[in-house]
XYZ file of N, CA, C and O in Angstrom:
684
model
N 35.855 56.763 324.062
C 36.706 58.598 323.722
C 37.425 58.962 323.608
O 37.914 58.800 325.354
N 38.102 59.744 323.116
C 39.491 60.355 323.423
C 39.727 61.429 323.257
O 39.173 62.699 323.548
N 39.218 62.154 321.179
C 39.230 63.788 321.380
C 37.741 63.626 320.340
O 37.186 62.994 319.625
N 36.966 64.700 320.897
C 35.924 65.765 320.221
C 35.930 66.341 319.829
O 36.705 67.087 320.773
N 35.796 67.168 318.480
C 35.132 68.074 318.156
C 34.250 69.220 318.845
O 33.679 68.556 319.220
N 35.142 69.810 319.075
C 33.321 70.965 320.351
C 32.849 70.838 319.831
O 31.477 70.976 320.510
N 32.373 70.930 318.721
C 31.156 71.711 317.892
C 30.642 69.978 317.370
O 29.200 69.691 317.447
N 30.746 69.032 318.235
C 30.269 67.869 318.137
C 29.670 67.281 319.622
O 28.991 66.410 319.446
N 30.083 67.816 320.802
C 30.454 67.887 321.463
C 28.563 67.368 322.227
O 28.206 66.212 322.809
N 27.630 67.873 321.726
C 26.318 68.754 321.982
C 25.526 67.465 321.119
O 24.601 66.706 321.969
N 26.197 66.487 319.826
C 25.324 65.949 319.270
C 25.365 64.330 320.170
O 24.220 63.526 320.417
N 26.354 63.945 321.221
C 25.829 63.025 322.030
C 24.686 62.980 322.301
O 24.632 62.046 322.614
N 24.480 63.957 323.214
C 23.207 64.446 324.043
C 22.122 63.199 322.923
O 20.644 63.347 323.035
N 22.100 65.170 321.813
C 21.548 65.064 320.875
C 20.308 63.699 320.378
O 19.400 63.401 319.477
N 21.615 62.783 319.862
C 21.536 61.516 319.088
C 21.822 60.162 320.639
O 21.446 59.196 319.617
N 21.060 60.953 321.540
C 21.191 59.623 322.427
C 22.382 58.532 322.802
O 22.002 57.555 322.752
N 23.782 58.680 322.126
C 24.252 58.514 322.401
C 25.736 57.924 323.674
O 25.479 59.121 324.364
N 25.978 57.328 324.028
C 26.491 56.777 325.305
C 28.102 57.127 325.025
O 28.545 56.518 323.958
N 28.371 57.916 326.088
C 29.643 58.001 326.011
C 31.059 57.200 326.523
O 30.481 56.704 328.108
N 31.701 56.221 325.810
C 32.255 55.149 326.806
C 34.083 55.949 327.126
O 34.044 56.111 326.085
N 34.072 55.808 328.321
C 35.265 56.181 328.831
C 36.056 55.575 329.696
O 35.367 54.691 330.409
N 36.898 55.736 329.425
C 38.149 54.699 330.334
C 39.258 56.055 330.827
O 40.350 56.951 330.461
N 38.744 56.363 331.924
C 39.233 57.912 332.573
C 40.111 57.177 332.970
O 41.053 58.726 333.338
N 41.041 56.721 333.471
C 42.494 56.779 333.571
C 42.983 57.198 333.090
O 44.628 57.794 333.319
N 42.995 57.449 331.781
C 43.947 58.104 330.658
C 43.884 59.690 330.578
O 44.948 60.464 330.075
N 43.283 59.833 330.810
C 42.583 61.735 331.594
C 43.649 62.271 332.039
O 43.080 62.938 333.182
N 45.254 62.273 332.060
C 45.983 62.425 333.331
C 47.089 62.387 332.420
O 47.592 61.673 331.461
N 47.829 63.887 333.017
C 49.161 64.053 332.070
C 50.407 63.093 332.995
O 50.308 63.132 333.620
N 50.619 62.213 331.518
C 52.044 61.566 332.098
C 53.316 61.370 330.988
O 52.614 62.150 329.871
N 54.287 60.609 330.924
C 55.366 61.234 329.674
C 54.601 60.333 328.067
O 54.869 61.532 327.595
N 53.806 59.490 328.352
C 53.058 59.414 327.398
C 52.633 60.162 326.404
O 52.877 60.518 325.030
N 51.714 61.328 327.068
C 51.154 62.094 326.519
C 52.514 63.199 325.719
O 52.691 63.979 324.631
N 54.157 63.772 326.333
C 55.042 64.714 325.335
C 55.303 63.621 324.866
O 56.147 64.081 323.779
N 55.881 62.348 324.876
C 56.295 61.537 324.313
C 55.853 60.491 323.288
O 56.385 60.690 321.867
N 54.253 60.607 323.175
C 53.563 60.014 321.795
C 52.481 60.774 321.589
O 52.142 60.440 320.237
N 51.289 60.715 322.152
C 50.386 61.740 322.160
C 50.626 62.975 321.439
O 49.841 63.086 320.303
N 50.991 63.844 322.149
C 51.098 65.723 321.804
C 51.621 65.016 320.598
O 51.196 66.165 319.713
N 53.107 64.655 320.695
C 53.393 65.161 318.509
C 52.749 64.163 317.952
O 52.773 65.125 316.775
N 51.933 63.364 318.013
C 50.900 63.172 316.798
C 50.050 63.550 316.568
O 49.775 63.540 315.816
N 48.998 64.469 317.991
C 48.056 64.884 317.790
C 48.354 66.401 317.091
O 47.459 66.613 317.198
N 49.577 66.917 317.403
C 49.734 68.234 317.668
C 49.018 69.168 318.791
O 47.914 68.272 319.126
N 49.090 69.944 319.128
C 48.879 70.869 320.648
C 47.071 71.232 320.351
O 46.885 71.095 321.635
N 46.517 71.721 319.569
C 45.230 71.610 319.322
C 44.646 70.369 319.054
O 43.487 70.615 320.287
N 44.482 69.598 318.685
C 43.554 68.312 319.145
C 44.234 67.530 320.216
O 43.318 67.476 321.148
N 45.507 67.557 320.422
C 45.539 67.094 322.133
C 44.830 67.999 323.447
O 44.627 67.352 324.104
N 44.734 69.092 323.319
C 43.766 70.249 324.061
C 42.281 69.551 324.021
O 41.336 70.170 324.854
N 41.732 68.703 323.385
C 40.831 68.359 322.851
C 40.204 67.316 323.935
O 39.139 66.193 323.517
N 41.425 66.193 324.667
C 41.005 65.205 324.868
C 40.260 65.448 326.184
O 40.440 65.621 327.327
N 39.828 63.765 325.743
C 38.300 63.127 327.069
C 37.801 64.477 327.566
O 37.999 65.054 329.115
N 36.992 65.350 327.576
C 35.907 66.557 327.774
C 35.108 66.019 328.566
O 33.759 66.097 328.354
N 35.289 65.369 329.493
C 34.143 64.489 330.874
C 32.984 65.628 330.933
O 31.936 65.004 330.839
N 33.578 66.320 331.427
C 32.355 67.298 332.077
C 31.595 68.135 330.880
O 31.262 68.625 330.954
N 32.765 68.626 329.344
C 31.995 69.228 328.682
C 30.528 68.285 328.580
O 29.751 68.914 327.817
N 31.207 67.038 327.922
C 29.715 66.452 327.524
C 28.899 66.028 328.833
O 27.672 65.959 327.801
N 28.945 65.962 330.377
C 28.153 65.768 331.207
C 27.272 67.545 330.931
O 26.049 67.408 330.937
N 28.115 68.228 330.638
C 27.153 69.522 331.150
C 26.116 69.652 329.752
O 25.227 70.021 329.793
N 26.582 69.047 328.469
C 25.570 68.962 327.512
C 24.399 67.672 327.544
O 23.532 68.130 326.473
N 24.540 67.070 328.300
C 23.345 66.470 328.796
C 23.609 64.813 328.344
O 22.325 63.867 327.874
N 25.210 64.593 327.906
C 25.281 63.416 327.603
C 25.021 62.391 328.499
O 25.651 62.826 329.672
N 25.265 61.148 328.411
C 25.172 59.653 329.469
C 26.628 59.122 329.466
O 27.115 58.892 328.164
N 27.147 59.577 330.412
C 29.008 58.782 330.496
C 28.882 57.337 330.739
O 28.183 57.189 332.398
N 29.378 56.298 330.551
C 29.763 55.381 331.016
C 31.113 55.060 331.228
O 32.275 55.666 330.121
N 31.988 54.951 331.675
C 33.429 55.046 332.765
C 33.688 53.197 332.830
O 32.277 52.354 333.544
N 34.796 52.807 332.825
C 35.529 51.423 333.026
C 36.998 51.634 332.554
O 37.395 52.558 332.437
N 37.453 50.746 333.111
C 38.236 49.900 332.370
C 38.836 49.769 330.665
O 38.102 48.969 330.411
N 40.190 49.878 330.691
C 41.239 49.620 329.700
C 41.973 48.987 330.420
O 42.873 48.521 329.111
N 41.538 47.401 330.670
C 41.993 46.817 331.248
C 42.317 45.693 330.089
O 41.801 45.276 329.494
N 43.651 45.167 329.835
C 44.872 44.842 330.159
C 45.862 46.456 329.786
O 46.843 45.823 330.440
N 45.976 47.273 329.489
C 46.733 47.931 329.450
C 46.074 49.788 330.737
O 47.427 50.112 330.419
N 45.666 49.457 331.581
C 45.800 50.265 332.558
C 45.373 49.452 333.182
O 44.822 48.011 333.373
N 44.809 50.000 334.559
C 44.705 49.516 335.574
C 42.991 48.824 335.623
O 42.404 49.789 335.734
N 42.967 47.751 336.588
C 41.314 47.531 336.359
C 40.801 48.341 337.937
O 39.449 48.247 338.080
N 40.989 48.734 338.816
C 41.220 49.298 339.821
C 40.097 50.804 339.721
O 40.527 51.482 339.477
N 38.689 50.231 339.774
C 37.925 51.747 339.471
C 38.408 52.287 340.767
O 38.071 54.358 340.015
N 38.700 52.751 341.484
C 39.289 53.690 342.949
C 40.001 54.464 342.178
O 40.390 56.109 342.117
N 41.591 53.932 341.560
C 42.640 54.571 341.195
C 41.617 55.477 339.576
O 42.130 56.902 339.172
N 40.400 54.989 338.971
C 40.142 55.215 337.663
C 39.348 56.527 337.274
O 39.389 57.642 337.022
N 38.256 56.586 339.165
C 37.925 57.678 339.530
C 38.182 58.646 339.704
O 38.176 60.025 339.728
N 39.448 58.586 340.272
C 40.711 59.508 340.933
C 41.066 60.509 339.444
O 41.028 61.721 339.652
N 41.067 59.701 338.890
C 41.531 60.572 337.526
C 40.405 61.360 337.188
O 40.539 62.799 336.796
N 39.641 60.892 337.095
C 38.248 61.211 336.418
C 38.295 62.702 337.405
O 37.722 63.762 336.706
N 38.399 62.641 338.974
C 38.022 63.491 339.720
C 39.198 64.545 339.696
O 38.820 66.022 339.811
N 40.012 63.980 339.183
C 41.483 65.023 339.329
C 42.091 65.210 338.585
O 42.769 66.318 338.226
N 42.093 64.472 337.735
C 42.933 64.324 336.277
C 44.569 64.327 336.374
O 45.055 64.679 335.588
N 44.576 63.867 337.302
C 46.548 63.228 337.331
C 46.628 62.152 338.433
O 45.716 61.156 338.488
N 47.737 61.813 338.146
C 47.973 59.749 338.702
C 47.847 59.762 339.837
O 48.458 60.230 340.061
N 47.500 58.434 340.294
C 47.368 58.560 341.645
C 48.480 58.344 342.055
O 48.976 58.278 343.460
N 49.865 58.088 341.383
C 50.641 56.950 342.138
C 52.102 58.182 341.544
O 53.369 58.820 342.129
N 51.109 59.877 341.242
C 52.168 61.087 340.970
C 51.314 61.827 341.152
O 51.082 63.214 340.023
N 50.545 62.398 342.463
C 49.554 63.336 342.804
C 49.860 64.887 342.408
O 49.758 65.517 342.602
N 51.580 64.754 342.283
C 51.796 66.215 342.257
C 51.674 66.599 340.737
O 52.705 67.584 340.498
N 51.765 65.774 339.515
C 51.788 66.438 338.485
C 50.686 67.316 338.416
O 49.577 67.501 338.957
N 51.361 68.105 337.335
C 50.076 68.663 337.114
C 48.834 68.350 336.585
O 48.587 67.152 335.558
N 47.693 69.084 336.872
C 46.134 68.273 336.148
C 46.097 68.409 335.127
O 46.606 68.614 334.245
N 45.904 67.304 334.006
C 45.821 67.267 332.006
C 44.249 68.127 332.224
O 43.032 67.591 332.793
N 44.345 68.786 331.852
C 43.090 69.537 331.156
C 41.591 69.710 331.992
O 41.229 69.478 332.306
N 42.835 70.821 333.211
C 41.534 70.487 334.467
C 40.496 71.007 334.799
O 39.659 70.806 335.050
N 40.060 71.499 333.623
C 38.327 71.947 333.738
C 37.318 70.260 332.681
O 36.333 71.313 333.239
N 38.416 69.620 332.780
C 37.050 68.795 332.335
C 37.312 67.688 333.600
O 36.213 66.224 333.663
N 37.565 68.019 334.646
C 37.232 67.317 336.236
C 35.622 66.992 336.231
O 34.930 67.685 335.592
N 35.291 65.813 336.844
C 34.021 65.575 336.694
C 33.835 65.606 338.568
O 35.206 65.594 339.563
N 33.309 65.956 338.968
C 32.778 66.215 340.598
C 32.308 64.697 340.964
O 32.219 63.537 339.778
N 32.582 64.179 341.989
C 32.958 62.515 342.857
C 31.540 61.821 342.819
O 31.209 60.665 341.820
N 30.428 62.610 342.595
C 29.017 62.118 342.512
C 28.544 61.527 341.224
O 28.156 60.605 340.205
N 29.109 62.760 340.010
C 29.445 62.366 338.412
C 30.015 61.307 337.866
O 29.559 60.621 336.937
N 31.410 61.039 338.514
C 32.261 60.278 338.217
C 31.576 58.516 338.957
O 31.656 57.875 337.689
N 31.552 58.845 340.255
C 30.353 57.357 340.724
C 29.629 56.780 339.784
O 29.465 55.968 339.228
N 28.668 58.057 339.223
C 27.538 57.624 338.587
C 27.686 56.764 336.918
O 27.422 56.386 336.575
N 28.643 57.371 336.855
C 29.751 57.172 335.627
C 30.213 55.710 335.396
O 29.427 54.707 334.624
N 30.200 55.427 336.969
C 31.022 53.614 336.673
C 29.904 53.191 336.928
O 30.451 52.166 336.856
N 28.721 53.319 337.555
C 27.885 52.583 338.219
C 26.516 52.322 337.036
O 26.632 51.866 336.336
N 26.033 53.590 336.962
C 24.891 54.321 336.801
C 24.565 53.700 335.162
O 24.315 53.337 334.573
N 26.008 54.531 334.464
C 26.510 54.319 333.605
C 27.114 53.347 332.640
O 26.481 52.935 331.573
N 27.484 52.833 333.199
C 28.123 51.204 332.541
C 27.155 50.620 332.639
O 26.641 49.831 332.136
N 26.210 50.467 333.982
C 24.939 49.571 333.710
C 24.156 49.595 332.613
O 23.380 48.478 332.023
N 23.735 50.721 332.664
C 23.167 51.685 331.092
C 23.893 51.201 329.794
O 22.971 50.113 329.104
N 24.663 50.822 329.867
C 25.502 50.473 328.223
C 25.738 48.799 328.036
O 25.675 48.718 326.758
N 25.388 48.495 329.617
C 25.107 47.038 329.168
C 23.936 46.429 329.056
O 23.957 45.263 329.532
N 22.841 47.435 329.436
C 21.944 46.897 329.215
C 21.656 46.177 330.390
O 21.109 45.262 330.593
N 21.811 46.586 331.596
C 21.862 45.776 332.643
C 20.709 46.609 333.889
O 21.503 47.477 334.549
N 19.685 46.155 333.343
C 18.367 47.202 334.118
C 18.383 46.949 335.922
O 17.767 47.363 336.347
N 18.927 45.685 335.705
C 18.963 45.221 337.314
C 20.106 46.181 338.429
O 20.389 46.306 339.149
N 21.203 46.499 337.600
C 22.500 46.811 337.795
C 22.545 48.555 337.921
O 21.536 49.397 337.914
N 23.619 48.515 338.528
C 24.368 50.408 338.387
C 23.390 51.565 339.979
O 23.241 52.280 339.606
N 22.251 51.150 340.325
C 21.654 51.450 341.006
C 21.278 51.456 342.939
O 20.642 49.899 342.482
N 21.182 51.415 343.537
C 20.530 50.933 344.981
C 19.001 51.367 345.237
O 19.308 52.500 345.870
N 17.869 50.458 344.939
C 17.019 50.967 344.663
C 16.480 49.185 345.259
O 16.086 48.065 344.696
N 14.539 49.637 345.862
C 14.568 48.226 345.776
C 13.634 47.574 344.911
O 13.679 48.163 343.307
N 13.787 46.324 344.474
C 13.393 45.415 343.337
C 15.303 45.664 342.293
O 15.157 44.745 341.145
N 16.316 46.305 342.640
C 17.646 46.083 342.132
C 17.952 44.920 342.580
O 17.767 44.832 343.730
N 19.127 44.644 341.898
C 20.192 44.206 342.612
C 21.041 44.777 343.703
O 21.223 45.292 343.287
N 21.624 43.836 344.677
C 22.187 44.935 345.010
C 23.718 44.015 345.248
O 24.281 43.218 346.019
N 24.326 45.116 344.627
C 25.472 45.459 344.413
C 26.143 46.653 345.243
O 25.351 47.261 344.877
N 26.967 46.704 346.106
C 27.788 47.679 346.801
C 29.047 47.619 347.331
O 29.224 46.073 347.672
N 29.638 48.104 347.424
C 30.562 48.384 347.906
C 31.259 48.994 349.117
O 30.421 50.082 348.650
N 31.703 48.837 350.117
C 31.653 49.354 351.467
C 33.376 50.124 351.520
O 33.908 48.862 351.846
N 33.695 51.138 351.495
C 34.900 51.455 351.489
C 35.536 52.071 353.133
O 34.410 52.215 354.025
N 36.288 52.386 353.586
C 36.799 52.319 354.815
C 37.056 54.259 354.987
O 37.278 54.123 355.602
N 36.620 54.607 354.141
C 36.330 55.850 354.667
C 35.451 56.583 353.588
O 34.697 56.229 352.710
N 34.763 57.977 354.025
C 33.290 58.381 353.345
C 34.571 59.306 352.117
O 34.988 60.383 352.560
N 34.203 58.989 350.939
C 34.990 60.011 349.955
C 34.683 60.898 349.689
O 34.948 62.090 349.757
N 33.505 61.233 350.550
C 32.518 62.883 350.014
C 33.279 63.758 351.289
O 32.296 64.699 351.147
N 33.278 63.083 352.393
C 34.106 63.968 353.259
C 34.620 64.973 352.899
O 35.870 65.087 352.362
N 35.288 66.337 353.724
C 35.581 67.200 353.679
C 37.130 67.012 353.888
O 38.174 67.095 352.803
N 37.682 65.981 354.680
C 39.299 65.481 355.151
C 38.602 64.228 354.665
O 40.538 63.481 354.916
N 38.429 63.713 353.659
C 38.440 62.219 352.561
C 39.886 62.015 352.328
O 40.554 63.470 351.600
N 40.733 61.117 352.545
C 41.974 60.847 352.280
C 41.581 60.827 350.274
O 40.775 60.778 349.965
N 42.779 60.805 349.557
C 42.439 60.707 348.151
C 41.694 59.255 347.779
O 41.768 58.122 347.924
N 40.789 59.284 346.844
C 39.989 58.094 346.226
C 40.796 57.143 346.608
O 40.505 56.201 347.126
N 41.622 57.278 345.193
C 42.316 56.041 345.384
C 43.688 55.165 346.026
O 43.487 53.890 346.284
N 43.348 55.804 347.625
C 43.891 55.445 349.078
C 42.620 54.973 349.754
O 42.962 53.471 350.906
N 41.382 54.771 349.617
C 40.057 53.598 350.219
C 40.560 52.780 349.584
O 41.213 52.219 348.680
N 40.168 51.729 350.701
C 40.288 50.196 350.755
C 38.848 50.122 350.793
O 38.291 49.821 351.632
N 38.361 48.626 350.513
C 37.477 47.823 350.070
C 37.211 46.837 351.230
O 38.105 46.442 351.661
N 36.492 47.576 351.935
C 36.516 46.273 353.170
C 35.425 45.716 353.260
O 35.387 44.189 353.350
N 33.854 45.737 352.181
C 33.066 44.603 351.946
C 32.156 45.064 350.817
O 32.576 46.143 349.971
N 33.033 43.646 350.115
C 31.726 43.375 348.544
C 30.492 42.319 348.832
O 30.562 41.498 348.852
N 29.319 43.885 348.467
C 28.468 42.505 347.952
C 27.775 42.141 346.697
O 27.650 43.397 346.049
N 27.789 41.120 346.061
C 27.607 41.461 344.683
C 25.902 40.153 344.097
O 25.691 39.503 345.213
N 24.561 41.044 344.021
C 23.277 40.141 343.931
C 22.890 40.080 345.537
O 22.429 38.561 345.330
N 23.331 40.683 346.315
C 23.027 40.574 347.808
C 23.882 39.557 348.380
O 23.210 39.191 349.452
N 25.134 38.765 347.661
C 25.624 38.253 348.725
C 26.949 38.339 348.489
O 28.105 38.973 347.901
N 27.542 38.296 349.927
C 28.639 38.792 350.214
C 29.625 38.106 349.530
O 29.798 36.996 350.198
N 30.218 38.397 348.560
C 31.710 37.972 347.701
C 33.273 38.435 348.233
O 34.583 37.736 348.271
N 33.200 39.279 349.570
C 34.558 39.605 349.781
C 34.072 40.264 351.154
O 33.010 41.649 350.807
N 35.100 39.990 352.096
C 35.025 40.769 353.529
C 36.305 40.964 353.968
O 37.652 39.772 353.823
N 37.013 42.131 354.062
C 38.144 42.601 354.936
C 38.803 42.229 355.624
O 37.646 41.985 356.659
N 40.020 41.384 356.119
C 40.022 40.379 357.676
C 39.952 41.623 358.737
O 39.593 41.095 359.709
N 40.219 42.760 358.170
C 40.528 43.888 359.852
C 38.838 44.271 359.766
O 38.870 44.978 360.694
N 37.543 44.069 359.099
C 36.356 44.178 359.282
C 36.086 43.823 360.843
O 36.112 43.368 361.076
N 35.624 45.207 360.757
C 34.968 45.036 362.546
C 34.386 46.348 362.718
O 34.300 47.204 362.944
């Protein structure tokens, strides 16, 4: 999903259509000036990646990677969804900042939303009876003094209840 006419935003929820988003593109970077805005024009360019409007309308968001043309790192993608800036160029102006997501909404799109769109009834949620998939980070992303999201490091990864990654410095 890249561009949606404002009058169509509410239709996603009305039609129970999942919005598949590659959040990493929702940032202001040189390609916007060189390719995207000249091709789309200013009016349509301002309609790009309306994550917040879609969520407010009741639409279900599913977020994931556009690998191999963007990063596969979900923390970088989540940071873009929340800040609308490039994690490698955090001083850049946010791209359409009114469309930022709250961290909990971005995490929900990357977990429960993606599990839903993939028909994975056992994934995307930590609950009794569900598959135990989780990641332990080295920081609390919700803490007021938390570092930028993409700077967090994975300390432990559990897939289906089995530890599949453990950082050397874990302790």
